[in-house]
PDB file of C-alpha atoms in Angstrom:
ATOM      1  CA  MET A   1      -8.747 -20.778 -14.422  1.00 57.00           C
ATOM      2  CA  GLY A   2      -7.057 -23.685 -12.681  1.00 71.00           C
ATOM      3  CA  TYR A   3      -5.817 -24.103  -9.119  1.00 84.00           C
ATOM      4  CA  TYR A   4      -4.929 -20.663  -7.765  1.00 89.00           C
ATOM      5  CA  ILE A   5      -2.688 -19.877  -4.770  1.00 94.00           C
ATOM      6  CA  VAL A   6      -0.858 -16.837  -3.423  1.00 96.00           C
ATOM      7  CA  ARG A   7       2.468 -17.630  -1.803  1.00 97.00           C
ATOM      8  CA  SER A   8       5.125 -15.545  -0.109  1.00 96.00           C
ATOM      9  CA  GLY A   9       7.795 -14.280  -2.453  1.00 96.00           C
ATOM     10  CA  ALA A  10      11.527 -14.863  -2.077  1.00 94.00           C
ATOM     11  CA  ASP A  11      14.888 -13.741  -3.411  1.00 91.00           C
ATOM     12  CA  THR A  12      14.624 -16.627  -5.878  1.00 95.00           C
ATOM     13  CA  ASP A  13      11.689 -14.843  -7.602  1.00 96.00           C
ATOM     14  CA  VAL A  14      13.879 -12.183  -9.246  1.00 96.00           C
ATOM     15  CA  ASP A  15      13.794 -13.852 -12.687  1.00 96.00           C
ATOM     16  CA  THR A  16      10.056 -14.467 -12.406  1.00 97.00           C
ATOM     17  CA  VAL A  17       9.261 -10.827 -11.633  1.00 97.00           C
ATOM     18  CA  LEU A  18      11.726  -9.611 -14.287  1.00 96.00           C
ATOM     19  CA  GLY A  19       9.882 -11.844 -16.747  1.00 95.00           C
ATOM     20  CA  PHE A  20       6.571 -10.191 -15.834  1.00 95.00           C
ATOM     21  CA  PHE A  21       8.096  -6.764 -16.488  1.00 91.00           C
ATOM     22  CA  ASP A  22       9.643  -7.907 -19.791  1.00 94.00           C
ATOM     23  CA  GLU A  23       6.251  -9.233 -20.945  1.00 93.00           C
ATOM     24  CA  ALA A  24       4.541  -6.012 -19.873  1.00 88.00           C
ATOM     25  CA  VAL A  25       7.067  -3.787 -21.664  1.00 89.00           C
ATOM     26  CA  GLU A  26       6.721  -5.825 -24.862  1.00 90.00           C
ATOM     27  CA  TRP A  27       2.921  -5.616 -24.653  1.00 85.00           C
ATOM     28  CA  LEU A  28       2.917  -1.886 -23.865  1.00 80.00           C
ATOM     29  CA  VAL A  29       5.311  -1.088 -26.719  1.00 83.00           C
ATOM     30  CA  ALA A  30       3.113  -3.082 -29.125  1.00 83.00           C
ATOM     31  CA  ARG A  31       0.156  -0.930 -27.991  1.00 77.00           C
ATOM     32  CA  GLY A  32       2.097   2.326 -28.394  1.00 75.00           C
ATOM     33  CA  SER A  33       2.267   2.933 -24.622  1.00 73.00           C
ATOM     34  CA  SER A  34       6.013   2.917 -24.009  1.00 68.00           C
ATOM     35  CA  GLY A  35       5.789   5.908 -21.661  1.00 67.00           C
ATOM     36  CA  GLN A  36       5.031   3.707 -18.675  1.00 73.00           C
ATOM     37  CA  TRP A  37       8.201   1.619 -18.458  1.00 75.00           C
ATOM     38  CA  GLY A  38      10.156   2.399 -21.625  1.00 76.00           C
ATOM     39  CA  THR A  39      10.913   0.234 -24.622  1.00 84.00           C
ATOM     40  CA  GLU A  40      13.715  -2.033 -23.408  1.00 89.00           C
ATOM     41  CA  PRO A  41      13.293  -5.312 -21.507  1.00 90.00           C
ATOM     42  CA  TRP A  42      13.972  -4.868 -17.800  1.00 86.00           C
ATOM     43  CA  SER A  43      16.105  -8.025 -17.765  1.00 92.00           C
ATOM     44  CA  GLY A  44      18.673  -6.223 -19.941  1.00 93.00           C
ATOM     45  CA  GLN A  45      19.010  -3.122 -17.709  1.00 93.00           C
ATOM     46  CA  GLN A  46      21.167  -3.350 -14.586  1.00 96.00           C
ATOM     47  CA  LYS A  47      19.223  -0.533 -12.895  1.00 95.00           C
ATOM     48  CA  ARG A  48      15.966  -2.445 -13.388  1.00 94.00           C
ATOM     49  CA  ILE A  49      17.492  -5.772 -12.329  1.00 96.00           C
ATOM     50  CA  ASP A  50      18.669  -4.112  -9.110  1.00 96.00           C
ATOM     51  CA  GLN A  51      15.194  -2.630  -8.617  1.00 95.00           C
ATOM     52  CA  VAL A  52      13.577  -6.074  -8.952  1.00 96.00           C
ATOM     53  CA  ARG A  53      16.123  -7.599  -6.555  1.00 96.00           C
ATOM     54  CA  VAL A  54      14.917  -5.095  -3.948  1.00 96.00           C
ATOM     55  CA  MET A  55      11.311  -6.082  -4.747  1.00 96.00           C
ATOM     56  CA  ALA A  56      12.106  -9.783  -4.375  1.00 96.00           C
ATOM     57  CA  ALA A  57      13.631  -9.147  -0.940  1.00 96.00           C
ATOM     58  CA  ASP A  58      10.561  -7.207   0.242  1.00 96.00           C
ATOM     59  CA  PRO A  59       8.679  -9.104   2.977  1.00 95.00           C
ATOM     60  CA  GLY A  60       5.382  -7.967   1.415  1.00 94.00           C
ATOM     61  CA  LEU A  61       6.039  -9.735  -1.916  1.00 97.00           C
ATOM     62  CA  ARG A  62       3.427 -12.292  -2.878  1.00 98.00           C
ATOM     63  CA  ILE A  63       3.415 -14.444  -6.013  1.00 98.00           C
ATOM     64  CA  ALA A  64       0.172 -15.698  -7.522  1.00 97.00           C
ATOM     65  CA  GLU A  65       0.391 -19.132  -9.110  1.00 96.00           C
ATOM     66  CA  VAL A  66      -2.092 -20.869 -11.361  1.00 94.00           C
ATOM     67  CA  ASP A  67      -1.589 -24.628 -11.514  1.00 93.00           C
ATOM     68  CA  GLY A  68       1.927 -24.126 -10.146  1.00 94.00           C
ATOM     69  CA  VAL A  69       2.920 -21.504 -12.740  1.00 95.00           C
ATOM     70  CA  ALA A  70       3.761 -17.979 -11.588  1.00 96.00           C
ATOM     71  CA  ALA A  71       1.050 -15.663 -12.914  1.00 97.00           C
ATOM     72  CA  GLY A  72       1.469 -12.372 -11.030  1.00 97.00           C
ATOM     73  CA  ALA A  73       3.186 -10.464  -8.251  1.00 97.00           C
ATOM     74  CA  LEU A  74       1.986  -8.147  -5.505  1.00 98.00           C
ATOM     75  CA  ILE A  75       3.785  -6.104  -2.867  1.00 97.00           C
ATOM     76  CA  VAL A  76       1.853  -4.528  -0.007  1.00 97.00           C
ATOM     77  CA  ALA A  77       3.209  -2.388   2.799  1.00 97.00           C
ATOM     78  CA  GLU A  78       1.883  -0.136   5.524  1.00 97.00           C
ATOM     79  CA  GLU A  79       3.681   2.869   4.075  1.00 94.00           C
ATOM     80  CA  CYS A  80       3.407   4.641   0.767  1.00 95.00           C
ATOM     81  CA  PRO A  81       6.351   5.259  -1.554  1.00 94.00           C
ATOM     82  CA  ALA A  82       8.246   8.544  -1.182  1.00 93.00           C
ATOM     83  CA  HIS A  83       6.761  10.017  -4.390  1.00 91.00           C
ATOM     84  CA  VAL A  84       3.178   9.796  -3.057  1.00 93.00           C
ATOM     85  CA  PRO A  85       1.581  12.153  -0.522  1.00 92.00           C
ATOM     86  CA  GLU A  86       1.183  10.405   2.831  1.00 93.00           C
ATOM     87  CA  ALA A  87      -2.266   9.392   4.018  1.00 95.00           C
ATOM     88  CA  SER A  88      -3.630  10.968   7.188  1.00 95.00           C
ATOM     89  CA  GLU A  89      -4.459   7.516   8.564  1.00 97.00           C
ATOM     90  CA  ARG A  90      -3.086   3.999   8.651  1.00 98.00           C
ATOM     91  CA  GLU A  91      -3.125   2.389   5.224  1.00 98.00           C
ATOM     92  CA  LEU A  92      -2.111  -0.659   3.261  1.00 98.00           C
ATOM     93  CA  TYR A  93      -0.350   0.419   0.072  1.00 98.00           C
ATOM     94  CA  ILE A  94      -0.130  -1.731  -3.042  1.00 98.00           C
ATOM     95  CA  ARG A  95       3.460  -1.001  -4.061  1.00 97.00           C
ATOM     96  CA  LEU A  96       3.478  -3.484  -6.949  1.00 96.00           C
ATOM     97  CA  LEU A  97       0.809  -5.261  -8.940  1.00 97.00           C
ATOM     98  CA  ILE A  98       1.918  -6.971 -12.128  1.00 95.00           C
ATOM     99  CA  THR A  99       0.632 -10.010 -13.951  1.00 95.00           C
ATOM    100  CA  SER A 100       2.004 -12.281 -16.617  1.00 95.00           C
ATOM    101  CA  ARG A 101       0.619 -11.503 -20.054  1.00 91.00           C
ATOM    102  CA  LYS A 102       0.296 -15.295 -20.463  1.00 92.00           C
ATOM    103  CA  PHE A 103      -2.594 -15.107 -17.994  1.00 92.00           C
ATOM    104  CA  GLY A 104      -4.237 -12.007 -19.458  1.00 86.00           C
ATOM    105  CA  GLY A 105      -8.009 -12.118 -19.027  1.00 86.00           C
ATOM    106  CA  HIS A 106      -7.863 -14.731 -16.257  1.00 89.00           C
ATOM    107  CA  GLY A 107      -8.491 -12.303 -13.393  1.00 93.00           C
ATOM    108  CA  VAL A 108      -5.078 -12.701 -11.766  1.00 96.00           C
ATOM    109  CA  GLY A 109      -4.788  -8.968 -11.068  1.00 95.00           C
ATOM    110  CA  ALA A 110      -8.263  -8.875  -9.551  1.00 96.00           C
ATOM    111  CA  ARG A 111      -7.420 -11.877  -7.349  1.00 96.00           C
ATOM    112  CA  LEU A 112      -4.256 -10.166  -6.128  1.00 97.00           C
ATOM    113  CA  ILE A 113      -6.212  -6.997  -5.345  1.00 98.00           C
ATOM    114  CA  GLU A 114      -8.705  -9.153  -3.449  1.00 97.00           C
ATOM    115  CA  TYR A 115      -5.772 -10.624  -1.521  1.00 97.00           C
ATOM    116  CA  ALA A 116      -4.558  -7.092  -0.647  1.00 98.00           C
ATOM    117  CA  LEU A 117      -8.028  -6.022   0.496  1.00 98.00           C
ATOM    118  CA  ASP A 118      -8.352  -9.146   2.648  1.00 98.00           C
ATOM    119  CA  GLU A 119      -4.913  -8.461   4.142  1.00 98.00           C
ATOM    120  CA  ALA A 120      -5.972  -4.912   5.021  1.00 98.00           C
ATOM    121  CA  LYS A 121      -9.084  -6.267   6.758  1.00 98.00           C
ATOM    122  CA  ARG A 122      -6.998  -8.832   8.617  1.00 98.00           C
ATOM    123  CA  ARG A 123      -4.760  -6.020   9.889  1.00 98.00           C
ATOM    124  CA  GLY A 124      -7.699  -3.799  10.801  1.00 98.00           C
ATOM    125  CA  ILE A 125      -6.839  -1.223   8.126  1.00 98.00           C
ATOM    126  CA  GLU A 126      -9.669   0.653   6.394  1.00 98.00           C
ATOM    127  CA  LEU A 127      -7.717   2.392   3.608  1.00 98.00           C
ATOM    128  CA  VAL A 128      -5.983   0.694   0.676  1.00 98.00           C
ATOM    129  CA  ARG A 129      -4.147   2.825  -1.850  1.00 98.00           C
ATOM    130  CA  VAL A 130      -2.270   2.211  -5.074  1.00 98.00           C
ATOM    131  CA  ASP A 131      -0.711   4.378  -7.736  1.00 95.00           C
ATOM    132  CA  CYS A 132      -0.339   3.875 -11.446  1.00 92.00           C
ATOM    133  CA  TRP A 133       0.860   5.549 -14.599  1.00 86.00           C
ATOM    134  CA  ALA A 134      -1.674   8.182 -15.642  1.00 88.00           C
ATOM    135  CA  GLY A 135      -0.474   8.443 -19.228  1.00 79.00           C
ATOM    136  CA  GLY A 136      -1.442   6.670 -22.387  1.00 76.00           C
ATOM    137  CA  ASP A 137      -5.131   6.050 -22.961  1.00 79.00           C
ATOM    138  CA  GLY A 138      -5.994   5.897 -19.238  1.00 83.00           C
ATOM    139  CA  GLU A 139      -6.756   2.177 -19.375  1.00 84.00           C
ATOM    140  CA  LEU A 140      -4.715   1.368 -16.269  1.00 87.00           C
ATOM    141  CA  GLN A 141      -6.501   3.988 -14.202  1.00 92.00           C
ATOM    142  CA  ARG A 142      -9.857   2.695 -15.468  1.00 93.00           C
ATOM    143  CA  TYR A 143      -8.810  -0.835 -14.516  1.00 94.00           C
ATOM    144  CA  TYR A 144      -8.277   0.178 -10.885  1.00 96.00           C
ATOM    145  CA  GLU A 145     -11.520   2.149 -10.876  1.00 97.00           C
ATOM    146  CA  GLY A 146     -13.246  -0.990 -12.153  1.00 96.00           C
ATOM    147  CA  GLN A 147     -11.782  -2.804  -9.139  1.00 97.00           C
ATOM    148  CA  GLY A 148     -13.475  -0.349  -6.772  1.00 98.00           C
ATOM    149  CA  PHE A 149     -10.732   2.259  -6.377  1.00 98.00           C
ATOM    150  CA  LYS A 150     -11.404   5.997  -6.628  1.00 98.00           C
ATOM    151  CA  SER A 151      -8.900   8.444  -8.112  1.00 97.00           C
ATOM    152  CA  THR A 152      -7.484  10.978  -5.669  1.00 96.00           C
ATOM    153  CA  VAL A 153      -4.335  12.963  -6.486  1.00 94.00           C
ATOM    154  CA  ARG A 154      -1.969  13.086  -9.441  1.00 94.00           C
ATOM    155  CA  PHE A 155       1.772  13.443  -9.093  1.00 92.00           C
ATOM    156  CA  ASP A 156       4.760  14.051 -11.346  1.00 91.00           C
ATOM    157  CA  VAL A 157       8.114  12.316 -10.974  1.00 91.00           C
ATOM    158  CA  ASN A 158      10.450  13.877 -13.530  1.00 89.00           C
ATOM    159  CA  GLY A 159       7.763  13.963 -16.214  1.00 87.00           C
ATOM    160  CA  TRP A 160       6.277  10.551 -15.335  1.00 86.00           C
ATOM    161  CA  ILE A 161       2.674  11.349 -14.436  1.00 89.00           C
ATOM    162  CA  GLY A 162       1.072   9.089 -11.853  1.00 92.00           C
ATOM    163  CA  GLN A 163      -2.358   8.734 -10.316  1.00 95.00           C
ATOM    164  CA  VAL A 164      -3.078   7.712  -6.731  1.00 97.00           C
ATOM    165  CA  LEU A 165      -6.264   5.724  -6.174  1.00 98.00           C
ATOM    166  CA  GLU A 166      -7.862   4.574  -2.938  1.00 98.00           C
ATOM    167  CA  GLN A 167     -10.460   2.147  -1.687  1.00 98.00           C
ATOM    168  CA  ARG A 168     -12.118   2.280   1.724  1.00 98.00           C
ATOM    169  CA  LEU A 169     -13.142  -0.937   3.415  1.00 97.00           C
TER     170      LEU A 169
END
């Protein structure tokens, strides 16, 4: 992998993040895993475009770049999303982790997780949590477990089954 940086995100990153989601949807559909985010590109759905605009305005948005090319996005916050049971202690929550399929196999996701873990340490936080889709073949859950996370609770949001995972520092 080339020169790698993580920079703060901005409102101007909407198209970049939408592109990551479009690539992911295309890849998931090709694998027969459309249950995670559907079958249609996010860039063609106003609801999804609005959702990504909110992400791009989030102060916790970080964009990973490899040799100046956007390769992934991360959002961290000190609160969990409403659909997840609250932690009984202070936490850093990974609200978004997505990478460009163009950089598949280059460790971009792992580098962004490392960034999140380092940020938690910097803030004096000992618990990092994330959630993911628990459907399909379980590959996403296994990915996080391979990054040192342990599965905790499952949840259901209108038939979308998710898994919360945590890592203690």
